[in-house]
Coordinates of C-alpha atoms in Angstrom, one line a residue:
M1 CA 0.0 0.0 0.0
I2 CA 2.8 2.4 0.9
K3 CA 4.7 1.4 -2.2
N4 CA 1.7 2.1 -4.3
F5 CA 1.3 5.5 -2.8
I6 CA 4.9 6.3 -3.4
D7 CA 4.7 5.1 -7.0
K8 CA 1.6 7.2 -7.6
A9 CA 2.7 10.4 -5.8
G10 CA 6.3 10.2 -6.8
W11 CA 9.3 10.9 -4.6
P12 CA 9.7 14.5 -5.6
R13 CA 6.2 15.5 -4.4
I14 CA 6.7 13.4 -1.2
I15 CA 10.0 15.1 -0.5
I16 CA 8.6 18.6 -1.2
G17 CA 5.5 17.8 0.9
L18 CA 7.6 16.6 3.8
F19 CA 9.8 19.7 3.5
L20 CA 6.6 21.9 3.7
L21 CA 5.4 19.9 6.7
G22 CA 8.8 20.3 8.3
L23 CA 8.5 24.1 7.8
F24 CA 5.1 24.2 9.6
I25 CA 6.5 22.1 12.4
A26 CA 9.6 24.3 12.8
A27 CA 7.7 27.5 12.6
P28 CA 6.6 27.9 16.2
F29 CA 10.1 27.0 17.4
V30 CA 11.6 30.0 15.6
G31 CA 8.7 32.4 16.5
V32 CA 6.6 32.1 13.3
N33 CA 2.9 32.0 14.0
V34 CA 1.5 28.8 12.3
D35 CA -2.1 30.2 12.1
T36 CA -0.9 33.3 10.1
S37 CA 1.3 31.1 7.9
L38 CA -1.5 28.6 7.1
N39 CA -3.9 31.5 6.5
N40 CA -1.5 33.1 4.0
T41 CA -0.9 29.8 2.3
L42 CA -4.7 29.3 1.8
V43 CA -5.1 32.8 0.5
R44 CA -2.2 32.4 -2.0
F45 CA -3.7 29.1 -3.0
G46 CA -7.0 30.7 -3.8
M47 CA -5.4 33.7 -5.6
N48 CA -3.4 31.5 -8.0
G49 CA -5.5 28.4 -8.3
V50 CA -7.6 29.4 -11.4
M51 CA -4.5 30.5 -13.3
V52 CA -2.9 27.1 -12.7
L53 CA -6.3 25.5 -13.7
A54 CA -5.9 27.3 -17.0
M55 CA -3.1 24.9 -17.9
I56 CA -5.3 21.8 -18.1
P57 CA -7.2 22.3 -21.4
M58 CA -4.1 23.0 -23.5
V59 CA -2.1 20.2 -21.9
Q60 CA -4.9 17.7 -22.5
A61 CA -5.2 18.9 -26.2
G62 CA -1.6 18.2 -26.8
C63 CA -0.7 21.9 -27.1
G64 CA 1.7 21.7 -24.2
L65 CA 2.1 24.0 -21.2
N66 CA 0.5 27.4 -21.7
F67 CA 3.5 29.7 -21.6
G68 CA 1.3 32.2 -23.4
L69 CA -0.8 32.6 -20.3
P70 CA 0.0 36.4 -20.2
L71 CA -2.3 36.7 -23.2
G72 CA -5.3 35.6 -21.1
I73 CA -4.0 37.7 -18.2
I74 CA -4.0 40.8 -20.5
A75 CA -7.6 40.0 -21.4
G76 CA -8.4 40.0 -17.6
L77 CA -6.6 43.2 -17.1
L78 CA -8.6 44.8 -19.9
G79 CA -11.8 43.6 -18.4
A80 CA -10.8 44.9 -14.9
T81 CA -9.8 48.3 -16.2
L82 CA -12.9 48.6 -18.3
S83 CA -15.0 47.7 -15.3
I84 CA -13.5 50.6 -13.3
E85 CA -13.7 53.0 -16.2
L86 CA -17.4 52.2 -16.8
N87 CA -18.3 51.6 -13.1
T88 CA -20.6 54.6 -12.7
E89 CA -22.3 53.9 -16.1
I90 CA -22.8 50.2 -15.3
L91 CA -24.4 50.9 -11.9
A92 CA -26.6 53.6 -13.4
K93 CA -27.7 51.4 -16.3
L94 CA -28.6 48.5 -13.9
A95 CA -30.8 50.9 -11.8
E96 CA -32.4 52.2 -14.9
L97 CA -33.2 48.7 -16.2
G98 CA -34.7 47.9 -12.8
G99 CA -37.2 50.8 -13.2
Q100 CA -37.8 50.3 -16.9
Y101 CA -38.7 46.6 -16.6
N102 CA -40.3 47.0 -13.1
I103 CA -37.8 44.6 -11.5
S104 CA -38.7 45.2 -7.8
W105 CA -35.4 44.2 -6.3
L106 CA -33.2 46.0 -8.8
T107 CA -33.4 49.4 -7.2
P108 CA -30.8 52.1 -6.9
A109 CA -30.3 51.2 -3.2
F110 CA -29.7 47.5 -4.1
V111 CA -27.2 48.5 -6.8
E112 CA -25.3 50.7 -4.4
T113 CA -25.3 48.1 -1.7
Y114 CA -23.9 45.5 -4.1
R115 CA -21.6 47.7 -6.1
E116 CA -18.5 45.7 -5.4
P117 CA -19.9 42.3 -6.4
I118 CA -21.4 44.0 -9.5
G119 CA -17.9 45.5 -10.3
F120 CA -16.2 42.1 -9.9
A121 CA -18.8 40.4 -12.1
S122 CA -18.7 43.1 -14.7
A123 CA -14.9 42.7 -14.9
I124 CA -15.2 39.0 -15.6
I125 CA -18.1 39.5 -18.0
M126 CA -16.1 42.0 -20.1
A127 CA -12.9 40.0 -19.9
I128 CA -14.4 36.8 -21.2
P129 CA -15.2 37.9 -24.8
I130 CA -11.8 39.6 -25.1
A131 CA -10.1 36.4 -23.9
A132 CA -12.2 34.4 -26.3
I133 CA -11.1 36.5 -29.3
L134 CA -7.5 36.5 -28.3
G135 CA -7.6 32.8 -27.5
W136 CA -9.1 32.0 -30.9
L137 CA -6.3 33.9 -32.7
Y138 CA -3.8 32.3 -30.4
G139 CA -5.2 28.8 -31.2
K140 CA -5.1 29.5 -34.9
L141 CA -1.4 30.4 -34.6
L142 CA -0.6 27.2 -32.6
N143 CA -2.4 25.1 -35.2
R144 CA 0.2 26.3 -37.8
V145 CA 3.2 25.4 -35.7
K146 CA 2.4 21.9 -34.4
G147 CA 5.3 20.4 -32.6
D148 CA 6.7 23.8 -31.5
E149 CA 3.7 25.0 -29.5
M150 CA 5.5 25.8 -26.2
M151 CA 8.2 27.8 -27.9
I152 CA 5.7 29.9 -29.9
A153 CA 3.5 30.2 -26.8
T154 CA 6.4 31.7 -24.9
Y155 CA 7.0 34.2 -27.8
V156 CA 3.3 35.1 -27.8
G157 CA 3.3 35.6 -24.0
F158 CA 6.4 37.8 -24.1
S159 CA 5.5 39.8 -27.2
S160 CA 1.9 40.4 -26.0
V161 CA 3.2 42.0 -22.8
S162 CA 5.6 44.2 -24.7
F163 CA 2.8 45.3 -27.1
M164 CA 0.5 46.1 -24.2
C165 CA 3.2 48.3 -22.5
I166 CA 2.6 50.7 -25.4
A167 CA -1.2 50.1 -25.5
W168 CA -1.6 51.0 -21.8
L169 CA -0.2 54.5 -22.6
L170 CA -2.4 55.0 -25.7
L171 CA -5.8 53.5 -24.8
P172 CA -8.4 56.3 -24.2
Y173 CA -9.1 55.7 -20.5
K174 CA -10.2 58.8 -18.5
H175 CA -10.9 57.5 -15.0
P176 CA -9.0 59.7 -12.5
T177 CA -7.9 56.8 -10.3
M178 CA -6.3 55.0 -13.3
V179 CA -4.6 57.6 -15.5
W180 CA -1.4 59.5 -14.8
G181 CA -2.4 62.7 -13.0
Y182 CA 0.2 65.0 -14.6
A183 CA -0.6 63.8 -18.2
G184 CA -4.3 63.1 -17.9
R185 CA -3.9 60.0 -20.1
G186 CA -2.0 56.7 -20.1
L187 CA -2.7 54.1 -17.3
R188 CA -0.7 54.0 -14.1
T189 CA 1.6 51.0 -13.4
T190 CA -0.4 49.9 -10.4
I191 CA -4.2 50.6 -10.0
S192 CA -5.9 50.0 -6.6
V193 CA -9.2 48.0 -6.6
E194 CA -10.2 49.4 -3.2
G195 CA -13.7 50.6 -3.4
Y196 CA -14.4 48.4 -6.4
W197 CA -13.9 44.7 -5.5
L198 CA -11.1 44.5 -3.0
N199 CA -11.3 41.1 -1.1
I200 CA -14.8 40.5 -2.5
L201 CA -14.2 36.7 -2.6
N202 CA -11.9 36.6 0.5
N203 CA -14.5 38.1 2.7
A204 CA -17.5 36.2 1.3
L205 CA -18.6 33.5 3.8
A206 CA -15.2 33.9 5.5
I207 CA -14.7 31.6 8.5
R208 CA -12.8 33.3 11.3
I209 CA -11.1 30.7 13.5
N210 CA -9.2 33.4 15.5
E211 CA -7.7 36.8 14.9
R212 CA -4.9 35.4 12.8
F213 CA -6.6 32.5 10.9
V214 CA -9.4 33.4 8.6
I215 CA -10.5 30.8 6.0
P216 CA -11.1 32.7 2.7
T217 CA -14.2 30.5 2.0
G218 CA -15.6 32.5 -0.9
M219 CA -12.3 32.4 -2.8
L220 CA -11.9 28.6 -2.2
I221 CA -15.6 28.0 -3.3
F222 CA -15.0 30.1 -6.4
F223 CA -11.9 28.0 -7.3
A224 CA -13.9 24.8 -6.5
V225 CA -16.7 25.9 -8.9
M226 CA -14.2 26.7 -11.6
A227 CA -12.5 23.3 -11.1
L228 CA -15.9 21.5 -11.2
L229 CA -16.8 23.3 -14.5
V230 CA -13.5 22.3 -16.0
W231 CA -13.9 18.7 -14.8
I232 CA -17.4 18.5 -16.2
F233 CA -16.3 20.1 -19.5
M234 CA -13.4 17.7 -19.9
R235 CA -15.8 14.8 -19.5
S236 CA -18.3 16.2 -22.0
K237 CA -18.3 15.1 -25.7
T238 CA -16.1 18.1 -26.6
G239 CA -13.8 17.5 -23.7
T240 CA -13.4 13.9 -24.5
A241 CA -12.6 14.8 -28.1
I242 CA -9.9 17.3 -26.9
T243 CA -8.3 14.6 -24.8
A244 CA -8.4 12.2 -27.7
V245 CA -6.7 14.8 -29.9
G246 CA -3.9 15.2 -27.3
S247 CA -3.5 11.4 -26.9
N248 CA -3.4 10.5 -30.5
P249 CA -4.3 13.1 -33.1
E250 CA -4.1 10.7 -36.1
F251 CA -6.6 8.3 -34.4
A252 CA -8.8 11.2 -33.5
R253 CA -8.8 12.5 -37.0
A254 CA -9.6 9.0 -38.3
S255 CA -12.6 8.9 -35.9
G256 CA -14.0 12.0 -37.4
V257 CA -12.7 14.6 -34.9
N258 CA -11.8 18.0 -36.2
V259 CA -8.3 18.2 -34.6
D260 CA -7.6 21.8 -35.3
K261 CA -11.0 22.9 -34.0
M262 CA -10.5 20.9 -30.7
R263 CA -7.1 22.4 -30.2
T264 CA -8.5 25.9 -30.8
I265 CA -11.3 25.3 -28.3
S266 CA -8.8 24.2 -25.7
V267 CA -6.7 27.3 -26.2
V268 CA -9.7 29.6 -26.0
L269 CA -10.8 27.9 -22.8
S270 CA -7.3 28.2 -21.3
T271 CA -7.1 31.9 -22.2
I272 CA -10.6 32.6 -20.6
L273 CA -9.5 30.8 -17.4
G274 CA -6.3 32.9 -17.4
A275 CA -8.4 36.1 -17.7
I276 CA -10.7 35.0 -14.9
G277 CA -7.8 33.9 -12.8
I278 CA -6.0 37.3 -12.8
I279 CA -9.2 39.1 -11.7
V280 CA -9.5 36.6 -8.8
Y281 CA -5.8 37.3 -8.0
E282 CA -6.4 41.1 -8.2
Q283 CA -9.3 41.1 -5.7
S284 CA -7.1 39.5 -3.1
F285 CA -3.8 41.3 -4.0
G286 CA -5.6 44.7 -4.0
F287 CA -4.0 46.1 -7.1
I288 CA -4.2 45.7 -10.9
Q289 CA -0.6 45.5 -12.1
L290 CA -0.1 46.6 -15.7
Y291 CA 2.9 46.9 -18.1
M292 CA 5.4 44.2 -17.2
G293 CA 3.1 42.6 -14.5
P294 CA 1.8 39.7 -16.6
F295 CA 5.3 38.9 -17.7
Y296 CA 6.0 37.1 -14.4
M297 CA 2.7 35.1 -14.0
A298 CA 3.1 32.2 -16.5
L299 CA 6.2 30.4 -15.0
P300 CA 4.8 30.0 -11.4
A301 CA 1.5 28.6 -12.9
V302 CA 3.5 26.2 -15.1
A303 CA 5.8 25.2 -12.2
S304 CA 2.8 24.6 -9.9
I305 CA 1.0 22.2 -12.2
L306 CA 4.3 20.3 -12.9
L307 CA 5.0 20.1 -9.1
G308 CA 1.6 18.6 -8.7
G309 CA 2.5 15.7 -11.0
A310 CA 1.3 16.9 -14.4
S311 CA 3.3 16.4 -17.6
V312 CA 3.4 18.2 -20.9
N313 CA 0.7 15.9 -22.2
K314 CA -1.4 15.0 -19.2
A315 CA -2.9 17.0 -16.4
S316 CA -5.7 16.8 -13.9
I317 CA -7.6 18.8 -11.3
L318 CA -5.6 16.9 -8.6
N319 CA -2.4 18.1 -10.1
V320 CA -3.6 21.6 -9.9
I321 CA -4.6 21.4 -6.3
V322 CA -1.5 19.6 -5.0
G323 CA 0.9 21.6 -7.1
T324 CA -0.6 25.0 -6.2
F325 CA -0.7 24.2 -2.5
L326 CA 2.9 22.9 -2.5
F327 CA 4.3 25.9 -4.5
Q328 CA 2.5 28.6 -2.6
G329 CA 3.0 26.8 0.8
I330 CA 6.8 26.7 0.3
L331 CA 6.9 30.2 -1.1
T332 CA 5.0 31.4 2.0
M333 CA 6.7 29.4 4.7
T334 CA 10.4 29.3 3.6
P335 CA 11.1 33.1 3.9
S336 CA 9.2 33.4 7.2
V337 CA 11.0 30.5 8.9
I338 CA 14.5 31.4 7.6
N339 CA 14.0 35.1 8.5
S340 CA 12.9 34.3 12.0
Y341 CA 15.7 31.8 12.5
L342 CA 18.4 34.2 11.2
Q343 CA 16.8 37.2 12.9
T344 CA 17.1 39.3 9.7
D345 CA 14.9 40.4 6.8
M346 CA 15.9 38.6 3.6
S347 CA 12.3 37.7 2.7
E348 CA 12.4 39.1 -0.9
V349 CA 15.8 37.5 -1.7
I350 CA 14.7 34.2 -0.2
R351 CA 11.4 34.3 -2.0
L352 CA 13.2 34.9 -5.3
I353 CA 15.6 32.0 -4.7
V354 CA 12.8 29.6 -3.6
S355 CA 10.4 30.5 -6.4
N356 CA 13.0 30.4 -9.1
G357 CA 14.4 27.2 -7.7
M358 CA 11.0 25.5 -7.8
I359 CA 10.4 26.8 -11.3
L360 CA 13.8 25.6 -12.5
Y361 CA 13.2 22.1 -10.9
A362 CA 9.7 21.9 -12.4
L363 CA 10.9 22.8 -15.9
T364 CA 14.0 20.5 -16.0
R365 CA 12.4 17.4 -14.6
K366 CA 11.1 14.6 -16.9
V367 CA 7.7 15.9 -17.8
R368 CA 6.3 13.6 -20.5
A369 CA 4.0 10.8 -19.5
G370 CA 2.0 8.2 -21.3
R371 CA -1.8 8.3 -21.5

């Protein structure tokens, strides 16, 4: 039984899991509060989970790891900034629709009370069609470079971020909290979401164990719902066809499956999940980070799913859960424990070493598996 568990989990994940457990055990002995650390780990898990989940469709379709995730993140950033730019108009229009169609509960008072959930929902709603269009174009490109998907995806991710560094300065936004004050145009590098949807998921149905340990129930439920939707989709007729294409495209084509169409659908879905994921991340982080911000988001997501046991041609929801928890847990605990033990503040240096080390390990291990 133990041997079967070891074979299934793999020594790397067991060692990393034991290392994380050791950090939690050592924490109180060096003055680190375990409740705070566990709370931070759960929050970071919820923040990053949907972006890691975005890896599954493309992996299952045989398109490899989605190093082009920044494209989806950019769609999410566009949805978020549009939501803030149009916030007043959206709330006014909803209140107007309530009166026009005699919807008793959709009153101005209701709209004002729920302005933050409405802002969060509108950001996602506006991001999805943008992500779908970008994902469709991205999928068409990957269909032309079969066999080199991950290399081209990396180029797409990097080039899209570079392009948007120019676009953020030129797009005609006018909201005073977003544009540079001295110029009156061009978006700031960092935009606060306070007053719009800050901690909207973290605080929803939150369970307070004590002052230092609050379970972000709403964010975990949101991730669970997204994971369930992906699980259901991957077991639908289309999802099964996507998996068949990833397993054996020639057999799938002989069975009447449109291989290019299934690959494109997987890329669109991955891009949409990336867009939703960054909005979930922002509501907890507190800021929208533009310009070079998306540049650094793909590698941690890729490393997380690989640490969870996925390969370049096979991934599951369990891989996402395990990998994200391990990656974020070690990233949270290692700087805290080492700083307290050494009685110094090297948290950022340690965080960079640990995160880059895990990314390097994940990308250099053997990552191809049979299906």
